[in-house]
């Protein structure tokens, strides 16, 4: 695959647009004539020719002398994305999907996305038997963690790549975040700032612990114990405010005042700070939490590089389609500490 | 690199031996004559020629007409293995080292191994400044988990690949075991057998929790919660039998009788069963534990494929030497459940 950002700047947008039309099936066999395309894009035919030459070099189209350019359908592989969230989700999973959709044409993949329907429970998500059963189709799941669902996908004969959460099924390829290192590095940041009573604050899905939060907690524990400090954890319960308040209450029985807190997501820390405010409890002086947004914040955060995550997942999807029987891969991506200047 | 096991069977041992002599520096420039070598190995010169042709195809030696075969030194890369155990260790780390040493010549690596000296504390392990400072040397650590040590290796300018335990340093490449999936699959085995009161039994290094045991525990928790069962954990303390007995005692206050136990290593389960016997407590009916040995056992085990682990680590070492500035990789290897027939 050609690195798109290395092409001359004049025609990449045109190349990208034509590539995307081909991969989405809008152009299926023969490309419109050079004249027609240059009129549509309002560029000189030579500029257009350069765009087509790029796609020709990629192998996506082929020039037949005097006949024009033809789509090489066999170069296009299919991927079905299963989203563990609703359409137009503006959160973590939605952000991942947007990046995937932007990257997908450059991987010569034809994509179809399935979402949870409003109000639909994940237990009632689309039956793998009802998914398009084309050959050479790989499944890319985003945010799924349900063992039984992975099993039914594999049973239906799909190769599966899982993105984001490491699923607990050894037959699924997956790309996730190295939460162990993340948890340890975030905790080290707070320890190096001189904090001693450091709390780990994890998020959960109702009564179920989230795997990523639990692994962050392991990294936190290792760093605390290495520094000779005692680890203390608390989890919120995102579907039961009373239970959350009870959990937070218990943690303030251990110490009246916490030096610092490391939280597994922004929602959990917000809930914790609100609880402190409502109950007239001292807010920890320092905090750090996991975030995926690139915006500048006044807080110390650990950032997940979603683009890196998506690139690894798509590369895995490509490899898998070429070699259906390859051993499941498990790749973890690092995070970066983002400490604003005023906190350094 | 050529897959050695795909070569004809007559001369692979000779190829291997010559390769190993070259990589270990026993043959440095020109190879002995064909006649001399065939005499030494007591084979027909044609057999020997085939072995040399293989090494020639690998690029390790080059045939100069009428002058003979010459070692291509620039094809040999250097790796320093740092062992977090003593020489002649017969355990987990020692087994990994033996596999590495066997595989290393086929990766065209020249190896030097450093061990902990008898009685030496890991805090006093060799100072990275005192390691051979050749260019193109990568470090491969086995079993290290100490953050400060990774930092000092990186500071001394070495690229580092860590094998086995995922280290909590984002600048280190690493290859480890997918303990999350392992923990979940082992627990599912016990759940599917109809057990309900299932105990997780983790091993520790003294008072410090072992990262791998903690992540296994996360996999255990996910499976238990998914099945609607309550997770319960206990850790042994391998340097304090009294503390271990106290921990085990506490767990029998929760239930008089446990249905099953999932242990993070064979030592921990042995200690637990001994405790049950000594205190006239009912032994759990079923158990499963993590093991690296390939021998047949009457117990259900989760097996770590050490060869897979070592291959990934050496591939990573090779890649790293070619591209010193590549982003740290984190690769996790799957385990296999090994259930003897009588338990199926």
JSON list of N, CA, C and O in Angstrom, two decimals, chain A residues 289-318:
[
{"chain": "A", "resi": 289, "resn": "UNK", "atom": "N", "xyz": [-6.25, 11.08, 34.65]},
{"chain": "A", "resi": 289, "resn": "UNK", "atom": "CA", "xyz": [-7.24, 10.11, 34.15]},
{"chain": "A", "resi": 289, "resn": "UNK", "atom": "C", "xyz": [-7.03, 9.80, 32.69]},
{"chain": "A", "resi": 289, "resn": "UNK", "atom": "O", "xyz": [-6.34, 10.52, 31.98]},
{"chain": "A", "resi": 290, "resn": "UNK", "atom": "N", "xyz": [-7.61, 8.70, 32.29]},
{"chain": "A", "resi": 290, "resn": "UNK", "atom": "CA", "xyz": [-7.49, 8.22, 30.92]},
{"chain": "A", "resi": 290, "resn": "UNK", "atom": "C", "xyz": [-8.48, 8.96, 30.02]},
{"chain": "A", "resi": 290, "resn": "UNK", "atom": "O", "xyz": [-9.63, 9.12, 30.38]},
{"chain": "A", "resi": 291, "resn": "UNK", "atom": "N", "xyz": [-8.00, 9.42, 28.87]},
{"chain": "A", "resi": 291, "resn": "UNK", "atom": "CA", "xyz": [-8.87, 10.13, 27.95]},
{"chain": "A", "resi": 291, "resn": "UNK", "atom": "C", "xyz": [-8.45, 9.83, 26.52]},
{"chain": "A", "resi": 291, "resn": "UNK", "atom": "O", "xyz": [-7.32, 9.43, 26.28]},
{"chain": "A", "resi": 292, "resn": "UNK", "atom": "N", "xyz": [-9.36, 10.00, 25.59]},
{"chain": "A", "resi": 292, "resn": "UNK", "atom": "CA", "xyz": [-9.00, 9.71, 24.21]},
{"chain": "A", "resi": 292, "resn": "UNK", "atom": "C", "xyz": [-9.02, 10.98, 23.36]},
{"chain": "A", "resi": 292, "resn": "UNK", "atom": "O", "xyz": [-8.68, 10.95, 22.20]},
{"chain": "A", "resi": 293, "resn": "UNK", "atom": "N", "xyz": [-9.45, 12.08, 23.96]},
{"chain": "A", "resi": 293, "resn": "UNK", "atom": "CA", "xyz": [-9.57, 13.32, 23.21]},
{"chain": "A", "resi": 293, "resn": "UNK", "atom": "C", "xyz": [-8.22, 14.00, 23.07]},
{"chain": "A", "resi": 293, "resn": "UNK", "atom": "O", "xyz": [-7.38, 13.92, 23.96]},
{"chain": "A", "resi": 294, "resn": "UNK", "atom": "N", "xyz": [-8.03, 14.67, 21.94]},
{"chain": "A", "resi": 294, "resn": "UNK", "atom": "CA", "xyz": [-6.75, 15.34, 21.72]},
{"chain": "A", "resi": 294, "resn": "UNK", "atom": "C", "xyz": [-6.78, 16.79, 22.16]},
{"chain": "A", "resi": 294, "resn": "UNK", "atom": "O", "xyz": [-5.80, 17.49, 22.09]},
{"chain": "A", "resi": 295, "resn": "UNK", "atom": "N", "xyz": [-7.93, 17.25, 22.62]},
{"chain": "A", "resi": 295, "resn": "UNK", "atom": "CA", "xyz": [-8.05, 18.66, 22.99]},
{"chain": "A", "resi": 295, "resn": "UNK", "atom": "C", "xyz": [-7.16, 18.99, 24.19]},
{"chain": "A", "resi": 295, "resn": "UNK", "atom": "O", "xyz": [-6.83, 18.11, 25.00]},
{"chain": "A", "resi": 296, "resn": "UNK", "atom": "N", "xyz": [-6.80, 20.26, 24.27]},
{"chain": "A", "resi": 296, "resn": "UNK", "atom": "CA", "xyz": [-5.99, 20.68, 25.41]},
{"chain": "A", "resi": 296, "resn": "UNK", "atom": "C", "xyz": [-6.85, 20.67, 26.66]},
{"chain": "A", "resi": 296, "resn": "UNK", "atom": "O", "xyz": [-7.97, 21.15, 26.66]},
{"chain": "A", "resi": 297, "resn": "UNK", "atom": "N", "xyz": [-6.30, 20.11, 27.71]},
{"chain": "A", "resi": 297, "resn": "UNK", "atom": "CA", "xyz": [-7.04, 20.13, 28.95]},
{"chain": "A", "resi": 297, "resn": "UNK", "atom": "C", "xyz": [-6.13, 20.74, 30.01]},
{"chain": "A", "resi": 297, "resn": "UNK", "atom": "O", "xyz": [-4.93, 20.78, 29.86]},
{"chain": "A", "resi": 298, "resn": "UNK", "atom": "N", "xyz": [-6.73, 21.20, 31.08]},
{"chain": "A", "resi": 298, "resn": "UNK", "atom": "CA", "xyz": [-5.92, 21.72, 32.18]},
{"chain": "A", "resi": 298, "resn": "UNK", "atom": "C", "xyz": [-5.55, 20.58, 33.12]},
{"chain": "A", "resi": 298, "resn": "UNK", "atom": "O", "xyz": [-4.82, 20.74, 34.08]},
{"chain": "A", "resi": 299, "resn": "UNK", "atom": "N", "xyz": [-6.07, 19.39, 32.84]},
{"chain": "A", "resi": 299, "resn": "UNK", "atom": "CA", "xyz": [-5.78, 18.24, 33.70]},
{"chain": "A", "resi": 299, "resn": "UNK", "atom": "C", "xyz": [-4.68, 17.36, 33.12]},
{"chain": "A", "resi": 299, "resn": "UNK", "atom": "O", "xyz": [-4.46, 17.35, 31.92]},
{"chain": "A", "resi": 300, "resn": "UNK", "atom": "N", "xyz": [-4.04, 16.62, 34.00]},
{"chain": "A", "resi": 300, "resn": "UNK", "atom": "CA", "xyz": [-3.09, 15.60, 33.55]},
{"chain": "A", "resi": 300, "resn": "UNK", "atom": "C", "xyz": [-3.90, 14.41, 33.04]},
{"chain": "A", "resi": 300, "resn": "UNK", "atom": "O", "xyz": [-4.81, 13.94, 33.72]},
{"chain": "A", "resi": 301, "resn": "UNK", "atom": "N", "xyz": [-3.61, 13.97, 31.84]},
{"chain": "A", "resi": 301, "resn": "UNK", "atom": "CA", "xyz": [-4.34, 12.83, 31.29]},
{"chain": "A", "resi": 301, "resn": "UNK", "atom": "C", "xyz": [-3.39, 11.79, 30.69]},
{"chain": "A", "resi": 301, "resn": "UNK", "atom": "O", "xyz": [-2.23, 12.07, 30.43]},
{"chain": "A", "resi": 302, "resn": "UNK", "atom": "N", "xyz": [-3.92, 10.61, 30.52]},
{"chain": "A", "resi": 302, "resn": "UNK", "atom": "CA", "xyz": [-3.23, 9.57, 29.77]},
{"chain": "A", "resi": 302, "resn": "UNK", "atom": "C", "xyz": [-4.00, 9.45, 28.47]},
{"chain": "A", "resi": 302, "resn": "UNK", "atom": "O", "xyz": [-5.21, 9.26, 28.49]},
{"chain": "A", "resi": 303, "resn": "UNK", "atom": "N", "xyz": [-3.32, 9.61, 27.35]},
{"chain": "A", "resi": 303, "resn": "UNK", "atom": "CA", "xyz": [-4.03, 9.63, 26.07]},
{"chain": "A", "resi": 303, "resn": "UNK", "atom": "C", "xyz": [-3.86, 8.36, 25.28]},
{"chain": "A", "resi": 303, "resn": "UNK", "atom": "O", "xyz": [-2.77, 7.83, 25.15]},
{"chain": "A", "resi": 304, "resn": "UNK", "atom": "N", "xyz": [-4.98, 7.92, 24.74]},
{"chain": "A", "resi": 304, "resn": "UNK", "atom": "CA", "xyz": [-4.98, 6.76, 23.87]},
{"chain": "A", "resi": 304, "resn": "UNK", "atom": "C", "xyz": [-4.91, 7.28, 22.44]},
{"chain": "A", "resi": 304, "resn": "UNK", "atom": "O", "xyz": [-5.70, 8.12, 22.04]},
{"chain": "A", "resi": 305, "resn": "UNK", "atom": "N", "xyz": [-3.95, 6.80, 21.70]},
{"chain": "A", "resi": 305, "resn": "UNK", "atom": "CA", "xyz": [-3.80, 7.21, 20.31]},
{"chain": "A", "resi": 305, "resn": "UNK", "atom": "C", "xyz": [-4.72, 6.34, 19.45]},
{"chain": "A", "resi": 305, "resn": "UNK", "atom": "O", "xyz": [-4.37, 5.26, 19.03]},
{"chain": "A", "resi": 306, "resn": "UNK", "atom": "N", "xyz": [-5.93, 6.86, 19.23]},
{"chain": "A", "resi": 306, "resn": "UNK", "atom": "CA", "xyz": [-6.94, 6.06, 18.53]},
{"chain": "A", "resi": 306, "resn": "UNK", "atom": "C", "xyz": [-6.52, 5.72, 17.10]},
{"chain": "A", "resi": 306, "resn": "UNK", "atom": "O", "xyz": [-6.84, 4.65, 16.59]},
{"chain": "A", "resi": 307, "resn": "UNK", "atom": "N", "xyz": [-5.78, 6.62, 16.46]},
{"chain": "A", "resi": 307, "resn": "UNK", "atom": "CA", "xyz": [-5.39, 6.36, 15.08]},
{"chain": "A", "resi": 307, "resn": "UNK", "atom": "C", "xyz": [-4.45, 5.16, 15.00]},
{"chain": "A", "resi": 307, "resn": "UNK", "atom": "O", "xyz": [-4.59, 4.29, 14.14]},
{"chain": "A", "resi": 308, "resn": "UNK", "atom": "N", "xyz": [-3.51, 5.12, 15.93]},
{"chain": "A", "resi": 308, "resn": "UNK", "atom": "CA", "xyz": [-2.58, 3.99, 16.02]},
{"chain": "A", "resi": 308, "resn": "UNK", "atom": "C", "xyz": [-3.35, 2.68, 16.20]},
{"chain": "A", "resi": 308, "resn": "UNK", "atom": "O", "xyz": [-3.10, 1.69, 15.53]},
{"chain": "A", "resi": 309, "resn": "UNK", "atom": "N", "xyz": [-4.32, 2.73, 17.09]},
{"chain": "A", "resi": 309, "resn": "UNK", "atom": "CA", "xyz": [-5.15, 1.57, 17.40]},
{"chain": "A", "resi": 309, "resn": "UNK", "atom": "C", "xyz": [-5.88, 1.10, 16.13]},
{"chain": "A", "resi": 309, "resn": "UNK", "atom": "O", "xyz": [-5.88, -0.09, 15.80]},
{"chain": "A", "resi": 310, "resn": "UNK", "atom": "N", "xyz": [-6.47, 2.05, 15.41]},
{"chain": "A", "resi": 310, "resn": "UNK", "atom": "CA", "xyz": [-7.24, 1.73, 14.20]},
{"chain": "A", "resi": 310, "resn": "UNK", "atom": "C", "xyz": [-6.33, 1.18, 13.11]},
{"chain": "A", "resi": 310, "resn": "UNK", "atom": "O", "xyz": [-6.70, 0.24, 12.40]},
{"chain": "A", "resi": 311, "resn": "UNK", "atom": "N", "xyz": [-5.15, 1.76, 12.95]},
{"chain": "A", "resi": 311, "resn": "UNK", "atom": "CA", "xyz": [-4.22, 1.29, 11.91]},
{"chain": "A", "resi": 311, "resn": "UNK", "atom": "C", "xyz": [-3.81, -0.16, 12.18]},
{"chain": "A", "resi": 311, "resn": "UNK", "atom": "O", "xyz": [-3.79, -0.98, 11.27]},
{"chain": "A", "resi": 312, "resn": "UNK", "atom": "N", "xyz": [-3.47, -0.46, 13.42]},
{"chain": "A", "resi": 312, "resn": "UNK", "atom": "CA", "xyz": [-3.11, -1.84, 13.77]},
{"chain": "A", "resi": 312, "resn": "UNK", "atom": "C", "xyz": [-4.27, -2.79, 13.46]},
{"chain": "A", "resi": 312, "resn": "UNK", "atom": "O", "xyz": [-4.07, -3.88, 12.94]},
{"chain": "A", "resi": 313, "resn": "UNK", "atom": "N", "xyz": [-5.48, -2.37, 13.78]},
{"chain": "A", "resi": 313, "resn": "UNK", "atom": "CA", "xyz": [-6.65, -3.23, 13.58]},
{"chain": "A", "resi": 313, "resn": "UNK", "atom": "C", "xyz": [-6.87, -3.49, 12.09]},
{"chain": "A", "resi": 313, "resn": "UNK", "atom": "O", "xyz": [-7.15, -4.63, 11.69]},
{"chain": "A", "resi": 314, "resn": "UNK", "atom": "N", "xyz": [-6.71, -2.46, 11.27]},
{"chain": "A", "resi": 314, "resn": "UNK", "atom": "CA", "xyz": [-6.94, -2.64, 9.84]},
{"chain": "A", "resi": 314, "resn": "UNK", "atom": "C", "xyz": [-5.83, -3.48, 9.21]},
{"chain": "A", "resi": 314, "resn": "UNK", "atom": "O", "xyz": [-6.08, -4.30, 8.33]},
{"chain": "A", "resi": 315, "resn": "UNK", "atom": "N", "xyz": [-4.60, -3.29, 9.66]},
{"chain": "A", "resi": 315, "resn": "UNK", "atom": "CA", "xyz": [-3.49, -4.11, 9.16]},
{"chain": "A", "resi": 315, "resn": "UNK", "atom": "C", "xyz": [-3.75, -5.58, 9.50]},
{"chain": "A", "resi": 315, "resn": "UNK", "atom": "O", "xyz": [-3.51, -6.48, 8.69]},
{"chain": "A", "resi": 316, "resn": "UNK", "atom": "N", "xyz": [-4.22, -5.81, 10.70]},
{"chain": "A", "resi": 316, "resn": "UNK", "atom": "CA", "xyz": [-4.54, -7.18, 11.13]},
{"chain": "A", "resi": 316, "resn": "UNK", "atom": "C", "xyz": [-5.66, -7.76, 10.27]},
{"chain": "A", "resi": 316, "resn": "UNK", "atom": "O", "xyz": [-5.59, -8.92, 9.85]},
{"chain": "A", "resi": 317, "resn": "UNK", "atom": "N", "xyz": [-6.67, -6.95, 9.98]},
{"chain": "A", "resi": 317, "resn": "UNK", "atom": "CA", "xyz": [-7.79, -7.39, 9.14]},
{"chain": "A", "resi": 317, "resn": "UNK", "atom": "C", "xyz": [-7.30, -7.80, 7.75]},
{"chain": "A", "resi": 317, "resn": "UNK", "atom": "O", "xyz": [-7.70, -8.82, 7.20]},
{"chain": "A", "resi": 318, "resn": "UNK", "atom": "N", "xyz": [-6.41, -6.98, 7.17]},
{"chain": "A", "resi": 318, "resn": "UNK", "atom": "CA", "xyz": [-5.85, -7.29, 5.85]},
{"chain": "A", "resi": 318, "resn": "UNK", "atom": "C", "xyz": [-5.09, -8.61, 5.87]},
{"chain": "A", "resi": 318, "resn": "UNK", "atom": "O", "xyz": [-5.30, -9.48, 5.03]}
]
